[in-house]
JSON list of C-alpha atoms in Angstrom, two decimals:
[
{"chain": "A", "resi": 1, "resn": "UNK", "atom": "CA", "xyz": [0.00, 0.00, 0.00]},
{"chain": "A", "resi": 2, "resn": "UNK", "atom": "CA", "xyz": [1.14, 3.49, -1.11]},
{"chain": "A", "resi": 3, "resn": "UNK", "atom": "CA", "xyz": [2.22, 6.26, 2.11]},
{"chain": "A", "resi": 4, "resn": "UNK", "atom": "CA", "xyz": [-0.41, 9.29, 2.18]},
{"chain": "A", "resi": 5, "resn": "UNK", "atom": "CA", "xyz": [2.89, 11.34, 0.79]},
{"chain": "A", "resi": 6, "resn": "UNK", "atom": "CA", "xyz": [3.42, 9.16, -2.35]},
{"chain": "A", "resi": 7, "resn": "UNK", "atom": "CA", "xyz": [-0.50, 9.51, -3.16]},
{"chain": "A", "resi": 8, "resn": "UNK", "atom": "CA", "xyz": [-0.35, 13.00, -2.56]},
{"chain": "A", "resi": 9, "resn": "UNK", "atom": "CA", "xyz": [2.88, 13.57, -5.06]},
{"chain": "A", "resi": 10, "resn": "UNK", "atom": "CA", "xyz": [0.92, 11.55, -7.57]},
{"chain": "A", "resi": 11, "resn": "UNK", "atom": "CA", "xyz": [-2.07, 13.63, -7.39]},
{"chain": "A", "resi": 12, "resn": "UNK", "atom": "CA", "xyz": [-0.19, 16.40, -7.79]},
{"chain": "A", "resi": 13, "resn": "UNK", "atom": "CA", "xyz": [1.95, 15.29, -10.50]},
{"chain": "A", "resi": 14, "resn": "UNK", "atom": "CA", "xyz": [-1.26, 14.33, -12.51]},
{"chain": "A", "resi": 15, "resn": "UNK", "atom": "CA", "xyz": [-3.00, 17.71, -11.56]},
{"chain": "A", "resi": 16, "resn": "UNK", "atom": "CA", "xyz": [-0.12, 19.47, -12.71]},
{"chain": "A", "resi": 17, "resn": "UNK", "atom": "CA", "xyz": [0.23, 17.26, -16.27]},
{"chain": "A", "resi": 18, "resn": "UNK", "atom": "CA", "xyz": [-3.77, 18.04, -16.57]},
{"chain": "A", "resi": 19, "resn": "UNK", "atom": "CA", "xyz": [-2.84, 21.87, -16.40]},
{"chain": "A", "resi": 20, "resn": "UNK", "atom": "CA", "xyz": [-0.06, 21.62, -18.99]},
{"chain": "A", "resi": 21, "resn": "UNK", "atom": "CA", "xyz": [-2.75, 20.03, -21.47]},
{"chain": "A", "resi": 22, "resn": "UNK", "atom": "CA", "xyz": [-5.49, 22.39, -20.94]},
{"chain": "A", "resi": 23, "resn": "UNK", "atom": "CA", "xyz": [-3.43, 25.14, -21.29]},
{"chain": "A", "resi": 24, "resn": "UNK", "atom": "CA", "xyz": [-2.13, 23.61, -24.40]},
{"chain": "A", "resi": 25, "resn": "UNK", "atom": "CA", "xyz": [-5.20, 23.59, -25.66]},
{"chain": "A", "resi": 26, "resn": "UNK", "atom": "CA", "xyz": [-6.41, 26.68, -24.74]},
{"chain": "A", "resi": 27, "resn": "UNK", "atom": "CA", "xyz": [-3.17, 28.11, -26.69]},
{"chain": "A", "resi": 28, "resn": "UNK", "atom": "CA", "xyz": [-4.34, 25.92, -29.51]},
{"chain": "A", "resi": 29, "resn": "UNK", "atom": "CA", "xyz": [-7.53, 27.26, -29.62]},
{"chain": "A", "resi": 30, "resn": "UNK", "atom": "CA", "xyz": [-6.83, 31.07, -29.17]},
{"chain": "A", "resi": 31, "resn": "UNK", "atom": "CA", "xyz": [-4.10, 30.70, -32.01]},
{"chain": "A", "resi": 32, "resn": "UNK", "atom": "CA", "xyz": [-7.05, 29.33, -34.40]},
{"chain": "A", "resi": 33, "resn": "UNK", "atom": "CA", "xyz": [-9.37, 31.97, -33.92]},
{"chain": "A", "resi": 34, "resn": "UNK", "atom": "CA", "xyz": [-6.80, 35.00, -34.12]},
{"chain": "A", "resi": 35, "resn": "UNK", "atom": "CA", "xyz": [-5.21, 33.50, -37.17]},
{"chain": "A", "resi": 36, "resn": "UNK", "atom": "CA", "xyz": [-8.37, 32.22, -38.59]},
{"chain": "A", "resi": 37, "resn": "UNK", "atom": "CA", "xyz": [-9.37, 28.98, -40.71]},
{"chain": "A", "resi": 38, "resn": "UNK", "atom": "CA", "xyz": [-8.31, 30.36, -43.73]},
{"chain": "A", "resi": 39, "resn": "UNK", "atom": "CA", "xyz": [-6.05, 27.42, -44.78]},
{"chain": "A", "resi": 40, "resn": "UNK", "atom": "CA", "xyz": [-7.86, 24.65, -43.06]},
{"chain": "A", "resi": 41, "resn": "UNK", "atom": "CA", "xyz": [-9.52, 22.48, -45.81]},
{"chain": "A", "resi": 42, "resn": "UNK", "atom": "CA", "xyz": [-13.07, 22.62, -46.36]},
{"chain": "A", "resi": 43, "resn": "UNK", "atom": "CA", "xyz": [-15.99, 20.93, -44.28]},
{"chain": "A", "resi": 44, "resn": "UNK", "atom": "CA", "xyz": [-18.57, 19.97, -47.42]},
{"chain": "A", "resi": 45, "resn": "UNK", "atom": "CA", "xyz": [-18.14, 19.94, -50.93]},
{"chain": "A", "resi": 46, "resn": "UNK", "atom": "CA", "xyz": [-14.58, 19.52, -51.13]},
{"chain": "A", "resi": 47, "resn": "UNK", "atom": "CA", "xyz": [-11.60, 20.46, -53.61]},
{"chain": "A", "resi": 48, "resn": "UNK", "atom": "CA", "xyz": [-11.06, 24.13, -54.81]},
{"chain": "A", "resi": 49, "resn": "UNK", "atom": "CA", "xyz": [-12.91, 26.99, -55.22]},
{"chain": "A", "resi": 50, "resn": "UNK", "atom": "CA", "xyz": [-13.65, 27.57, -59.27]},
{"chain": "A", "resi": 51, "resn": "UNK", "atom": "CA", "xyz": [-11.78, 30.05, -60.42]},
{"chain": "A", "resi": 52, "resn": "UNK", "atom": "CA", "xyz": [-12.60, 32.49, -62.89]},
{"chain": "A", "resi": 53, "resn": "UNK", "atom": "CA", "xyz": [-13.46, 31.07, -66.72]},
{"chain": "A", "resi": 54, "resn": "UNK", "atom": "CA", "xyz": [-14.82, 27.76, -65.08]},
{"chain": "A", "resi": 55, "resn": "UNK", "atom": "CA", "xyz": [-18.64, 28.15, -64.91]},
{"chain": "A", "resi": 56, "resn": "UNK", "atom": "CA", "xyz": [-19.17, 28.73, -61.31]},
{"chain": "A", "resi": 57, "resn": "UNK", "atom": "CA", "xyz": [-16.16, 30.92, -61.30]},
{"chain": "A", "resi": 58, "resn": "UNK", "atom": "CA", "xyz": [-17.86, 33.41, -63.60]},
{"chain": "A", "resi": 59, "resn": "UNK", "atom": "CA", "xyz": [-19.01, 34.87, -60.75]},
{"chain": "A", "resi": 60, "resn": "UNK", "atom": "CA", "xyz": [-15.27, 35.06, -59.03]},
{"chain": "A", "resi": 61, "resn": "UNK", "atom": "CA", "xyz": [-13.51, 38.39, -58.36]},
{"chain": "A", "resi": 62, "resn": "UNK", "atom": "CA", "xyz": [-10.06, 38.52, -58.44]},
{"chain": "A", "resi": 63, "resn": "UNK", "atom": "CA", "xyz": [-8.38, 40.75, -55.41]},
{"chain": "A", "resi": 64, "resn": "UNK", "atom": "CA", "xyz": [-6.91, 43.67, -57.29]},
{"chain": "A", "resi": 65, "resn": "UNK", "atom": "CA", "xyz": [-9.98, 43.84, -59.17]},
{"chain": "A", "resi": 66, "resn": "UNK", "atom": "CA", "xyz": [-12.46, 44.05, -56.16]},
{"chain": "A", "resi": 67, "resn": "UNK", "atom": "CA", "xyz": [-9.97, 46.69, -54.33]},
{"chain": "A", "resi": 68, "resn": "UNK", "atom": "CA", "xyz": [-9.90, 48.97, -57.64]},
{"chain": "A", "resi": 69, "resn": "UNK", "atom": "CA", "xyz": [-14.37, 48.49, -57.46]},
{"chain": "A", "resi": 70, "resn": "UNK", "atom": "CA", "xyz": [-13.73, 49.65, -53.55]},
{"chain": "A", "resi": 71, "resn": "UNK", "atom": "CA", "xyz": [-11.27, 52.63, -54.63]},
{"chain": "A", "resi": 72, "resn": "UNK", "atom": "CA", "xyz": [-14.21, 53.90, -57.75]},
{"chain": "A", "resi": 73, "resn": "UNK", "atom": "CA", "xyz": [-17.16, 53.67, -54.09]},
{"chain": "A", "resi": 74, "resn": "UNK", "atom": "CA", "xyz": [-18.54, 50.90, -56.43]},
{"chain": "A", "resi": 75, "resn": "UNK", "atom": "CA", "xyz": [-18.83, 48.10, -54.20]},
{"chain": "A", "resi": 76, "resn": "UNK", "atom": "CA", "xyz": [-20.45, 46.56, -51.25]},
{"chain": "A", "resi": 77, "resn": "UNK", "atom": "CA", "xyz": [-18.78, 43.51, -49.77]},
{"chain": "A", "resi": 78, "resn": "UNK", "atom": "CA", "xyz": [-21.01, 40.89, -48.14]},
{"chain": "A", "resi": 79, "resn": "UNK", "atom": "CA", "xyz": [-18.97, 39.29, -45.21]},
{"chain": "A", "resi": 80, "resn": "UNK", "atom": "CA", "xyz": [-19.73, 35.45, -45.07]},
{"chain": "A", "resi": 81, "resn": "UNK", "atom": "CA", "xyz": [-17.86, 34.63, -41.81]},
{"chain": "A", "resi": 82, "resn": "UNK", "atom": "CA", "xyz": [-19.07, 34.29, -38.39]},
{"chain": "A", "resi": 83, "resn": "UNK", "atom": "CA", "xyz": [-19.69, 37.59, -36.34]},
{"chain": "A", "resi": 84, "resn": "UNK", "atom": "CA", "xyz": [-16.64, 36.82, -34.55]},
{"chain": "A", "resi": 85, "resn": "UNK", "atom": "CA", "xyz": [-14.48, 36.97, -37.51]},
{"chain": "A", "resi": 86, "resn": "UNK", "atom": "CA", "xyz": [-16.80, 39.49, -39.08]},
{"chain": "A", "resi": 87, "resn": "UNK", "atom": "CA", "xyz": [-15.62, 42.01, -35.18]},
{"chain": "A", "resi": 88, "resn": "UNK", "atom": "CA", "xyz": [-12.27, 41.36, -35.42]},
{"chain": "A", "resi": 89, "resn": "UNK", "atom": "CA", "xyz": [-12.27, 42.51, -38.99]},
{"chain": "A", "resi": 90, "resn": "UNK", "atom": "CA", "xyz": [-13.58, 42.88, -42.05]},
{"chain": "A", "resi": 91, "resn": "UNK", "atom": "CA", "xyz": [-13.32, 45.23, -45.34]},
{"chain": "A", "resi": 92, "resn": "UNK", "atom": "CA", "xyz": [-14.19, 48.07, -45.45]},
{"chain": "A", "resi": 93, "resn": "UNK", "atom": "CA", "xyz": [-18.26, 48.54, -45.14]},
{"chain": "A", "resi": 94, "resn": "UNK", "atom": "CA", "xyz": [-18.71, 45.12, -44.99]},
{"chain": "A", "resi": 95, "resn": "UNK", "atom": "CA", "xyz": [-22.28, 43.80, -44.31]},
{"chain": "A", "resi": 96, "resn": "UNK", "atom": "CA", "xyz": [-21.98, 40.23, -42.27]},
{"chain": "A", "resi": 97, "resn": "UNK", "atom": "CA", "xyz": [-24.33, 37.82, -43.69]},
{"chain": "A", "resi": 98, "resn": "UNK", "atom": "CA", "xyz": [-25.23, 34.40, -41.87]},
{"chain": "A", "resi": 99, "resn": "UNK", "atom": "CA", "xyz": [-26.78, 31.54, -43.59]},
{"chain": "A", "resi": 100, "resn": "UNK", "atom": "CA", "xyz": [-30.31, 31.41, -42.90]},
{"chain": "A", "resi": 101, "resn": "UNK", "atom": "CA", "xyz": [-30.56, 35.27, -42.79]},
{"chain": "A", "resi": 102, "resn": "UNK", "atom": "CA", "xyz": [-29.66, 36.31, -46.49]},
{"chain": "A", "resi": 103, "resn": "UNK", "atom": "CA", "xyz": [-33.76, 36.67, -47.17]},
{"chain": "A", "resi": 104, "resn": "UNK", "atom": "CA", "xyz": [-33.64, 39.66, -44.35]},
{"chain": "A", "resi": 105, "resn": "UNK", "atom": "CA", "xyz": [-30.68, 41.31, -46.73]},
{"chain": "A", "resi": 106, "resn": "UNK", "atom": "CA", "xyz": [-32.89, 40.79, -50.55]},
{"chain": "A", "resi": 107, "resn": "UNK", "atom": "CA", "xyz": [-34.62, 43.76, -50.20]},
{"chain": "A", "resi": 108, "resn": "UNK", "atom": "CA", "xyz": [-31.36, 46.00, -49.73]},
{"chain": "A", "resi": 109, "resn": "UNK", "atom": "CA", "xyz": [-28.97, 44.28, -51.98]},
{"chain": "A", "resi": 110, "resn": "UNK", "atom": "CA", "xyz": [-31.45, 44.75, -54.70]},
{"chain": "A", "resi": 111, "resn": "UNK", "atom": "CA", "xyz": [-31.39, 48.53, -53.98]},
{"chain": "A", "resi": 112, "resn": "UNK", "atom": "CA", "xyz": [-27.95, 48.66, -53.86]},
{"chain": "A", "resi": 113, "resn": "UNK", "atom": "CA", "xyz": [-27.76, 46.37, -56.96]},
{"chain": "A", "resi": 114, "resn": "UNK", "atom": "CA", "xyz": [-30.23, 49.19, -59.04]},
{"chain": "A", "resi": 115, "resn": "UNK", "atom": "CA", "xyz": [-28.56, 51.95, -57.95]},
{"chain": "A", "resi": 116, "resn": "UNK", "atom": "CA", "xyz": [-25.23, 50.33, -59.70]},
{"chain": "A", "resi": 117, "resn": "UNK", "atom": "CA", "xyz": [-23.07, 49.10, -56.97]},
{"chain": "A", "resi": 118, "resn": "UNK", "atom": "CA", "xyz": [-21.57, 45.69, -57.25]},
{"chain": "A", "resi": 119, "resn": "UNK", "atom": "CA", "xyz": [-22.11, 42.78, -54.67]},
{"chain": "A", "resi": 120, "resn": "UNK", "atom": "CA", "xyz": [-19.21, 41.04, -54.23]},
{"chain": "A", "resi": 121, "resn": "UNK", "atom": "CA", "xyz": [-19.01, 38.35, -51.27]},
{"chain": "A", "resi": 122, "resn": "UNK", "atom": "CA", "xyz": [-16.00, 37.11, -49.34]},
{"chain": "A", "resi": 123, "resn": "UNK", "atom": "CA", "xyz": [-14.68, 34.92, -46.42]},
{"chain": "A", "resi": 124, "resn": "UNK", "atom": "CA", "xyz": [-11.46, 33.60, -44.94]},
{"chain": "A", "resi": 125, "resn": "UNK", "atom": "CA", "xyz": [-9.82, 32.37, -47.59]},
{"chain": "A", "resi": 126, "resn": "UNK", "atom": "CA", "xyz": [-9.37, 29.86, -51.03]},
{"chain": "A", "resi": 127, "resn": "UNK", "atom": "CA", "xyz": [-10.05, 27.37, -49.03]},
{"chain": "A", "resi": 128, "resn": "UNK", "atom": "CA", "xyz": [-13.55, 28.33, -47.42]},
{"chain": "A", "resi": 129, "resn": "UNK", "atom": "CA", "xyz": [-16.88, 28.27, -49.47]},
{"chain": "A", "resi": 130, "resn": "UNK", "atom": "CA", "xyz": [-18.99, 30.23, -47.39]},
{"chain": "A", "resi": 131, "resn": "UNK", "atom": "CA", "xyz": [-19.23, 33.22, -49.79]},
{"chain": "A", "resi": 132, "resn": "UNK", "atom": "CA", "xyz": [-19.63, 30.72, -52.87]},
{"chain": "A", "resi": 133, "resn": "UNK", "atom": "CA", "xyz": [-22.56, 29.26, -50.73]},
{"chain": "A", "resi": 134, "resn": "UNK", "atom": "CA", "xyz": [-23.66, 32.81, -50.17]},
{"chain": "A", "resi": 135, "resn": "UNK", "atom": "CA", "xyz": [-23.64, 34.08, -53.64]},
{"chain": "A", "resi": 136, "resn": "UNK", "atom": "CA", "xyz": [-25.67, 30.92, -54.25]},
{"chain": "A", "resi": 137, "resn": "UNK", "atom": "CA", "xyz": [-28.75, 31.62, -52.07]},
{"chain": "A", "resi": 138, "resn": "UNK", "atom": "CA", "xyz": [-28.52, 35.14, -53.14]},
{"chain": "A", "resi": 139, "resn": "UNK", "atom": "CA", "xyz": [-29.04, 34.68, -56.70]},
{"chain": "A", "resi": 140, "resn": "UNK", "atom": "CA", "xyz": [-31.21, 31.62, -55.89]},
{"chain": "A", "resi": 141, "resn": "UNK", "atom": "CA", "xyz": [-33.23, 34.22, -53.98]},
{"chain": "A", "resi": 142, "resn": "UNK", "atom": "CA", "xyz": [-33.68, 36.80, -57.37]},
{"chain": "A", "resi": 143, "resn": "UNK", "atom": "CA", "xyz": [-30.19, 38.75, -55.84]},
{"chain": "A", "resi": 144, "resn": "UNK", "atom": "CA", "xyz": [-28.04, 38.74, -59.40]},
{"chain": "A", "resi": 145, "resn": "UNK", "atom": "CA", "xyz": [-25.19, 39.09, -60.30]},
{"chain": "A", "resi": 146, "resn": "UNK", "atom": "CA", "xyz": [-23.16, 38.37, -56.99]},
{"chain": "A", "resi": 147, "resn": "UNK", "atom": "CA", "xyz": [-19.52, 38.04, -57.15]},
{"chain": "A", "resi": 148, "resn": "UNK", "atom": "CA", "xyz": [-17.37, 36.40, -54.77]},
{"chain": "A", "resi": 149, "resn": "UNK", "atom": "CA", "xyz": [-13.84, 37.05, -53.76]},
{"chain": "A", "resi": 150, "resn": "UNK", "atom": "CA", "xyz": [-11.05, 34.55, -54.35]},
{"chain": "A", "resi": 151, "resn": "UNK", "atom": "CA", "xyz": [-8.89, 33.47, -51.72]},
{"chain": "A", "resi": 152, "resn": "UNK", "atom": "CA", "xyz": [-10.68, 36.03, -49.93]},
{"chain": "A", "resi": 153, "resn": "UNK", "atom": "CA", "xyz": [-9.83, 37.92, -45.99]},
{"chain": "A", "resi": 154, "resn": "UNK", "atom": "CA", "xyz": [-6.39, 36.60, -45.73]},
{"chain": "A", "resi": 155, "resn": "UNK", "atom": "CA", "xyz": [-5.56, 37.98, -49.22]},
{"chain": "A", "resi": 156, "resn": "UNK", "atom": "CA", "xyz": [-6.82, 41.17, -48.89]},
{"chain": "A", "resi": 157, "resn": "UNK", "atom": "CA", "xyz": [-5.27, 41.32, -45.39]},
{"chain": "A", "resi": 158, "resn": "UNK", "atom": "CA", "xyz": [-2.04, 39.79, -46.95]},
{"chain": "A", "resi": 159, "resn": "UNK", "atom": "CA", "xyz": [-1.79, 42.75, -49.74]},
{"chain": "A", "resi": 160, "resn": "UNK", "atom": "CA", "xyz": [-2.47, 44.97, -47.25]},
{"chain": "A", "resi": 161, "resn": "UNK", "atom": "CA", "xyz": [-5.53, 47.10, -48.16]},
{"chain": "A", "resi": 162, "resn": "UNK", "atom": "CA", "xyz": [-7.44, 48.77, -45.99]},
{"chain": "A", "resi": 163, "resn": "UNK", "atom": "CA", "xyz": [-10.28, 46.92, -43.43]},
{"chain": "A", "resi": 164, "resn": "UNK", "atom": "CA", "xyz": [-11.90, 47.99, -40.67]},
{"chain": "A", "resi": 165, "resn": "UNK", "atom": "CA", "xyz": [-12.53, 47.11, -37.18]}
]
């Protein structure tokens, strides 16, 4: 039978191990959400984003293309990401845009549509297919044409245009 003093050092060895994990984790965790999922692969749907010239990726917007359409005031950028992502930054006038809540946004992005702005949706990066999904339901939902942005946040963050906070 163990001594009370060899259980105790045990229990405190394990307590401290424990520790070391969760803080691990929590390190883990906190380093995911500042850098953001942008490389991680994607959940549904799989392989790449299309690309411009490949049906789907008619509607894609290149970077340098949507910042020159931001420069000319003749954009509006439709933020696909979760309002944490969306907080922490975004482009500049960025509206955020959850699935299941784009029918809420029809009536404005037509307006803003007529009135000859261009919709142009985005997320975290080539990887992610939230703003393909978005531009989807948009134009599913009588809200043409959408674009979306490849490769999205992290290259527009990477070329260092502006964004707000």
């Amino acid at each position: 039978m163990k001594s009370r003093e060899e259980l105790l050092r045990n229990f405190k060895k394990g307590l401290y191990e424990g520790l070391i994990l969760v803080t691990i984790a929590l390190v883990g965790m906190g380093g995911y959400y500042l850098l953001g999922p942008a490389e991680l692969p994607p959940l549904s749907g799989g392989g790449d984003i299309p690309r411009q010239g490949t049906g789907a990726g008619e509607r894609a917007m290149a970077i340098d293309e949507a910042y020159r359409l931001y420069r000319e005031n003749a954009v509006v950028f439709l933020d696909a990401r979760d309002p944490w992502s969306y907080q922490q930054g975004r482009l500049p006038g960025a509206l955020n845009i959850q699935e299941g809540s784009e029918g809420e946004f029809v009536p404005l992005l037509s307006a803003l549509l007529a009135g000859g702005k261009r919709l142009v949706a985005y997320c975290s990066g080539k990887n992610c297919r939230s703003a393909l999904n978005l531009v989807q339901v948009l134009e599913g939902r009588g809200v043409k044409p959408v674009a979306y942005l490849v490769d999205g946040w992290g290259s527009w963050q990477a070329r260092g245009y502006p964004r707000e906070r």
